Amino acid sequence: MKKVDEVFSSLPVTVVGSYPASPSPEEMMAAYHEHEDPFIPALERAVTAQLHAGVDVVSDGQTRADMVAIFASKILGVRMKGRPVVIGDLEFVKPITVDDTVLTQKVVDEYPGRSVKGIITGPYTMAMSVGDQHYLDIKELSFAMAKVINQEAKALQSHVPIIQFDEPFMSQDYPDYADELIGVATEGLDVMVGLHSCGDVSNLFDKFVELPVDLLDHEFATHPGLLDVVADTDFEQNIGLGLVRSDKPDLEDQDAVAGALRKACDALGPERIMADPDCGLRHQTPVTARQKLDLVVNTRNTVRTELGSD
Ligand SMILES: [Zn+2]
């Protein structure tokens, strides 16, 4: 299993995914009259904000819709009327996130040394978030989702050094077939694979380490006790270390954030750590989101200097 610093720089900073940027009324008007895509300027704003903050591995900002609708609306067999509902066999039609990932890479090209993260909502979270009038069995639906999602991941992997699967539902209701399910979703991938699951996974961490992924990303700021559990667990994966809360606008104390990062470096080795906010920043204002990223980057810079590895 590759370590984070073999793929990226030492102690890279990333984001979980969503970023507060939406089309302005003028952009929506231009889109209506000139048939332009109003989400492209929003994507560029989200990506530029991350780059200016010093984020090493950026996302496209997931500005088009929420993490379920972005995918559900493009999968054959799903009816989009309010809540997505599965009404037939699920089928992959064409790549869903590749175009926005390529656009993101074009913005990132101006910033040497930075990379783009591919982000896909995981099969279990997709299955738990949609209505189902067809499979009528959560396990069967999850595996059907996993096959579609695997095709998306295979289309995406030639464009990115890392693909992250988002599985927030796994922290609430961990399925006993998670290992096999993530195996289907990640089959044939050669890039680094991460899995983000927000919520308190302290009692489940020994299960997460069994999953066939290279990196586990969790909310360490919201659930500070998790770091002790991780430090006491013997496992191979890299860790995505959430250092600031995404659900609250208050800025964390930098000494406390640095303390958590130092503790993780001591326990796991800095070569296995990527620093990020706990979850997507969609619910914060652009100003707050930027302050949170600045805090993560500044703290990383301090600790990296202490370690003598910058
Ligand atoms: Zn999350």
Short mmCIF file of N, CA, C and O in Angstrom, two decimals, residues 105-178:
data_model
loop_
_atom_site.label_atom_id
_atom_site.label_comp_id
_atom_site.label_asym_id
_atom_site.label_seq_id
_atom_site.Cartn_x
_atom_site.Cartn_y
_atom_site.Cartn_z
N GLN A 105 -8.75 20.37 -13.45
CA GLN A 105 -7.32 20.17 -13.74
C GLN A 105 -6.77 21.35 -14.54
O GLN A 105 -5.64 21.78 -14.32
N LYS A 106 -7.59 21.90 -15.46
CA LYS A 106 -7.12 23.05 -16.25
C LYS A 106 -6.81 24.24 -15.35
O LYS A 106 -5.85 24.96 -15.57
N VAL A 107 -7.64 24.47 -14.33
CA VAL A 107 -7.38 25.56 -13.39
C VAL A 107 -6.13 25.24 -12.57
O VAL A 107 -5.27 26.10 -12.35
N VAL A 108 -6.01 23.98 -12.18
CA VAL A 108 -4.89 23.55 -11.32
C VAL A 108 -3.56 23.58 -12.07
O VAL A 108 -2.50 23.76 -11.46
N ASP A 109 -3.60 23.44 -13.40
CA ASP A 109 -2.37 23.45 -14.21
C ASP A 109 -1.52 24.70 -13.97
O ASP A 109 -0.31 24.69 -14.17
N GLU A 110 -2.17 25.80 -13.57
CA GLU A 110 -1.45 27.05 -13.32
C GLU A 110 -0.69 27.01 -11.98
O GLU A 110 0.03 27.94 -11.65
N TYR A 111 -0.90 25.97 -11.20
CA TYR A 111 -0.31 25.88 -9.86
C TYR A 111 0.52 24.59 -9.76
O TYR A 111 0.00 23.55 -9.34
N PRO A 112 1.79 24.65 -10.13
CA PRO A 112 2.61 23.44 -10.14
C PRO A 112 2.63 22.74 -8.77
O PRO A 112 2.66 23.40 -7.73
N GLY A 113 2.59 21.43 -8.81
CA GLY A 113 2.67 20.66 -7.57
C GLY A 113 1.32 20.36 -6.95
O GLY A 113 1.22 19.60 -5.99
N ARG A 114 0.24 20.97 -7.46
CA ARG A 114 -1.09 20.71 -6.91
C ARG A 114 -1.77 19.61 -7.73
O ARG A 114 -1.44 19.41 -8.90
N SER A 115 -2.76 18.94 -7.12
CA SER A 115 -3.46 17.85 -7.79
C SER A 115 -4.96 17.97 -7.59
O SER A 115 -5.43 18.73 -6.75
N VAL A 116 -5.68 17.14 -8.34
CA VAL A 116 -7.14 17.09 -8.24
C VAL A 116 -7.56 15.74 -7.67
O VAL A 116 -7.00 14.71 -8.04
N LYS A 117 -8.55 15.76 -6.81
CA LYS A 117 -9.09 14.53 -6.23
C LYS A 117 -10.40 14.17 -6.95
O LYS A 117 -11.25 15.04 -7.15
N GLY A 118 -10.53 12.92 -7.36
CA GLY A 118 -11.81 12.46 -7.89
C GLY A 118 -12.70 12.08 -6.71
O GLY A 118 -12.23 11.49 -5.74
N ILE A 119 -13.98 12.44 -6.78
CA ILE A 119 -14.88 12.17 -5.66
C ILE A 119 -16.16 11.51 -6.16
O ILE A 119 -16.82 12.02 -7.07
N ILE A 120 -16.49 10.39 -5.56
CA ILE A 120 -17.69 9.64 -5.96
C ILE A 120 -18.45 9.25 -4.70
O ILE A 120 -17.86 8.76 -3.74
N THR A 121 -19.75 9.48 -4.71
CA THR A 121 -20.56 9.04 -3.57
C THR A 121 -20.62 7.52 -3.57
O THR A 121 -20.87 6.90 -4.60
N GLY A 122 -20.36 6.93 -2.42
CA GLY A 122 -20.20 5.48 -2.33
C GLY A 122 -21.52 4.72 -2.52
O GLY A 122 -22.61 5.28 -2.37
N PRO A 123 -21.43 3.43 -2.83
CA PRO A 123 -22.63 2.64 -3.16
C PRO A 123 -23.62 2.50 -2.02
O PRO A 123 -24.83 2.51 -2.25
N TYR A 124 -23.13 2.38 -0.79
CA TYR A 124 -24.05 2.19 0.33
C TYR A 124 -24.83 3.47 0.61
O TYR A 124 -26.05 3.46 0.79
N THR A 125 -24.12 4.60 0.59
CA THR A 125 -24.77 5.89 0.81
C THR A 125 -25.75 6.20 -0.32
O THR A 125 -26.86 6.70 -0.06
N MET A 126 -25.39 5.87 -1.55
CA MET A 126 -26.33 6.06 -2.67
C MET A 126 -27.58 5.20 -2.43
O MET A 126 -28.71 5.68 -2.57
N ALA A 127 -27.38 3.94 -2.09
CA ALA A 127 -28.51 3.02 -1.92
C ALA A 127 -29.42 3.47 -0.77
O ALA A 127 -30.65 3.38 -0.87
N MET A 128 -28.81 3.95 0.31
CA MET A 128 -29.59 4.36 1.49
C MET A 128 -30.30 5.70 1.26
O MET A 128 -31.21 6.05 2.01
N SER A 129 -29.88 6.46 0.24
CA SER A 129 -30.42 7.81 0.05
C SER A 129 -31.53 7.89 -0.99
O SER A 129 -32.18 8.93 -1.10
N VAL A 130 -31.70 6.85 -1.78
CA VAL A 130 -32.72 6.90 -2.84
C VAL A 130 -33.94 6.07 -2.42
O VAL A 130 -33.85 5.19 -1.56
N GLY A 131 -35.07 6.37 -3.05
CA GLY A 131 -36.22 5.49 -2.89
C GLY A 131 -36.00 4.27 -3.78
O GLY A 131 -35.24 4.32 -4.74
N ASP A 132 -36.65 3.16 -3.45
CA ASP A 132 -36.44 1.94 -4.24
C ASP A 132 -37.78 1.24 -4.52
O ASP A 132 -38.41 0.72 -3.61
N GLN A 133 -38.14 1.24 -5.79
CA GLN A 133 -39.36 0.50 -6.18
C GLN A 133 -39.01 -0.70 -7.05
O GLN A 133 -39.86 -1.29 -7.69
N HIS A 134 -37.73 -1.03 -7.12
CA HIS A 134 -37.32 -2.06 -8.07
C HIS A 134 -36.59 -3.24 -7.41
O HIS A 134 -37.01 -4.38 -7.55
N TYR A 135 -35.50 -2.95 -6.70
CA TYR A 135 -34.71 -4.05 -6.11
C TYR A 135 -35.37 -4.57 -4.83
O TYR A 135 -35.31 -5.76 -4.54
N LEU A 136 -35.97 -3.62 -4.08
CA LEU A 136 -36.70 -3.96 -2.85
C LEU A 136 -35.84 -4.72 -1.83
O LEU A 136 -36.33 -5.51 -1.04
N ASP A 137 -34.53 -4.47 -1.91
CA ASP A 137 -33.59 -5.12 -0.99
C ASP A 137 -32.34 -4.23 -0.94
O ASP A 137 -31.73 -4.00 -1.99
N ILE A 138 -32.01 -3.75 0.24
CA ILE A 138 -30.94 -2.75 0.34
C ILE A 138 -29.59 -3.32 -0.11
O ILE A 138 -28.78 -2.64 -0.73
N LYS A 139 -29.37 -4.61 0.18
CA LYS A 139 -28.09 -5.21 -0.20
C LYS A 139 -27.99 -5.34 -1.72
O LYS A 139 -26.98 -4.97 -2.32
N GLU A 140 -29.06 -5.81 -2.33
CA GLU A 140 -29.05 -5.96 -3.79
C GLU A 140 -28.90 -4.60 -4.48
O GLU A 140 -28.15 -4.44 -5.43
N LEU A 141 -29.61 -3.61 -3.97
CA LEU A 141 -29.52 -2.25 -4.51
C LEU A 141 -28.10 -1.70 -4.34
O LEU A 141 -27.54 -1.09 -5.27
N SER A 142 -27.50 -1.94 -3.17
CA SER A 142 -26.13 -1.46 -2.91
C SER A 142 -25.14 -2.05 -3.91
O SER A 142 -24.27 -1.34 -4.44
N PHE A 143 -25.27 -3.35 -4.19
CA PHE A 143 -24.34 -3.98 -5.14
C PHE A 143 -24.59 -3.50 -6.57
O PHE A 143 -23.64 -3.35 -7.35
N ALA A 144 -25.84 -3.22 -6.91
CA ALA A 144 -26.13 -2.66 -8.24
C ALA A 144 -25.51 -1.27 -8.36
O ALA A 144 -24.93 -0.91 -9.40
N MET A 145 -25.60 -0.49 -7.30
CA MET A 145 -24.97 0.84 -7.27
C MET A 145 -23.45 0.69 -7.39
O MET A 145 -22.79 1.46 -8.11
N ALA A 146 -22.89 -0.27 -6.68
CA ALA A 146 -21.43 -0.46 -6.67
C ALA A 146 -20.91 -0.73 -8.08
O ALA A 146 -19.84 -0.25 -8.46
N LYS A 147 -21.66 -1.50 -8.86
CA LYS A 147 -21.21 -1.81 -10.23
C LYS A 147 -21.21 -0.56 -11.11
O LYS A 147 -20.29 -0.34 -11.90
N VAL A 148 -22.25 0.28 -10.96
CA VAL A 148 -22.32 1.53 -11.73
C VAL A 148 -21.19 2.47 -11.29
O VAL A 148 -20.49 3.06 -12.11
N ILE A 149 -21.02 2.58 -9.99
CA ILE A 149 -20.02 3.48 -9.43
C ILE A 149 -18.61 3.04 -9.83
O ILE A 149 -17.73 3.86 -10.07
N ASN A 150 -18.40 1.73 -9.91
CA ASN A 150 -17.10 1.23 -10.34
C ASN A 150 -16.78 1.68 -11.77
O ASN A 150 -15.64 2.02 -12.08
N GLN A 151 -17.80 1.72 -12.64
CA GLN A 151 -17.56 2.18 -14.01
C GLN A 151 -17.20 3.67 -14.03
O GLN A 151 -16.34 4.10 -14.79
N GLU A 152 -17.85 4.45 -13.18
CA GLU A 152 -17.51 5.87 -13.06
C GLU A 152 -16.06 6.01 -12.57
O GLU A 152 -15.29 6.81 -13.09
N ALA A 153 -15.70 5.23 -11.56
CA ALA A 153 -14.34 5.31 -11.00
C ALA A 153 -13.29 4.94 -12.05
O ALA A 153 -12.24 5.58 -12.15
N LYS A 154 -13.59 3.91 -12.85
CA LYS A 154 -12.63 3.50 -13.89
C LYS A 154 -12.48 4.59 -14.95
O LYS A 154 -11.38 4.81 -15.46
N ALA A 155 -13.58 5.30 -15.26
CA ALA A 155 -13.50 6.40 -16.24
C ALA A 155 -12.70 7.57 -15.68
O ALA A 155 -12.05 8.31 -16.41
N LEU A 156 -12.76 7.73 -14.36
CA LEU A 156 -12.15 8.89 -13.71
C LEU A 156 -10.65 8.69 -13.44
O LEU A 156 -9.89 9.66 -13.38
N GLN A 157 -10.23 7.44 -13.30
CA GLN A 157 -8.90 7.22 -12.72
C GLN A 157 -7.74 7.67 -13.62
O GLN A 157 -6.66 7.92 -13.11
N SER A 158 -7.96 7.80 -14.93
CA SER A 158 -6.84 8.28 -15.75
C SER A 158 -6.65 9.79 -15.61
O SER A 158 -5.70 10.36 -16.13
N HIS A 159 -7.54 10.47 -14.88
CA HIS A 159 -7.46 11.93 -14.75
C HIS A 159 -6.99 12.39 -13.38
O HIS A 159 -6.77 13.59 -13.18
N VAL A 160 -6.89 11.48 -12.41
CA VAL A 160 -6.59 11.89 -11.03
C VAL A 160 -5.64 10.90 -10.34
O VAL A 160 -5.63 9.72 -10.68
N PRO A 161 -4.86 11.38 -9.34
CA PRO A 161 -4.00 10.45 -8.59
C PRO A 161 -4.72 9.79 -7.42
O PRO A 161 -4.19 8.86 -6.81
N ILE A 162 -5.91 10.28 -7.08
CA ILE A 162 -6.66 9.70 -5.94
C ILE A 162 -8.15 9.81 -6.19
O ILE A 162 -8.63 10.82 -6.73
N ILE A 163 -8.88 8.75 -5.84
CA ILE A 163 -10.35 8.79 -5.90
C ILE A 163 -10.86 8.53 -4.48
O ILE A 163 -10.42 7.60 -3.81
N GLN A 164 -11.79 9.40 -4.06
CA GLN A 164 -12.39 9.26 -2.73
C GLN A 164 -13.85 8.82 -2.87
O GLN A 164 -14.61 9.40 -3.64
N PHE A 165 -14.21 7.80 -2.12
CA PHE A 165 -15.60 7.37 -2.04
C PHE A 165 -16.19 7.94 -0.76
O PHE A 165 -15.60 7.78 0.31
N ASP A 166 -17.34 8.61 -0.89
CA ASP A 166 -18.00 9.20 0.28
C ASP A 166 -19.05 8.24 0.81
O ASP A 166 -20.00 7.90 0.10
N GLU A 167 -18.90 7.84 2.06
CA GLU A 167 -19.84 6.88 2.67
C GLU A 167 -20.30 7.35 4.05
O GLU A 167 -20.07 6.66 5.06
N PRO A 168 -20.98 8.51 4.15
CA PRO A 168 -21.43 8.96 5.46
C PRO A 168 -22.37 7.96 6.15
O PRO A 168 -22.34 7.84 7.37
N PHE A 169 -23.16 7.22 5.37
CA PHE A 169 -24.11 6.28 5.99
C PHE A 169 -23.42 5.12 6.71
O PHE A 169 -24.01 4.49 7.58
N MET A 170 -22.18 4.83 6.33
CA MET A 170 -21.50 3.70 6.97
C MET A 170 -21.20 3.94 8.45
O MET A 170 -21.02 3.00 9.21
N SER A 171 -21.14 5.23 8.86
CA SER A 171 -20.88 5.48 10.28
C SER A 171 -22.16 5.33 11.10
O SER A 171 -22.11 5.16 12.32
N GLN A 172 -23.30 5.37 10.44
CA GLN A 172 -24.59 5.27 11.16
C GLN A 172 -25.10 3.85 11.18
O GLN A 172 -25.75 3.42 12.13
N ASP A 173 -24.88 3.13 10.08
CA ASP A 173 -25.52 1.84 9.91
C ASP A 173 -24.56 0.99 9.07
O ASP A 173 -24.72 0.90 7.85
N TYR A 174 -23.56 0.43 9.72
CA TYR A 174 -22.49 -0.25 8.98
C TYR A 174 -22.97 -1.62 8.50
O TYR A 174 -23.34 -2.48 9.30
N PRO A 175 -22.98 -1.85 7.17
CA PRO A 175 -23.50 -3.13 6.68
C PRO A 175 -22.46 -4.24 6.84
O PRO A 175 -21.27 -4.00 6.68
N ASP A 176 -22.91 -5.47 7.13
CA ASP A 176 -21.93 -6.54 7.34
C ASP A 176 -21.27 -6.99 6.03
O ASP A 176 -20.33 -7.76 6.05
N TYR A 177 -21.77 -6.46 4.90
CA TYR A 177 -21.16 -6.78 3.60
C TYR A 177 -20.32 -5.61 3.05
O TYR A 177 -20.00 -5.57 1.87
N ALA A 178 -19.94 -4.66 3.94
CA ALA A 178 -19.22 -3.46 3.50
C ALA A 178 -17.92 -3.79 2.74
O ALA A 178 -17.61 -3.18 1.71
#
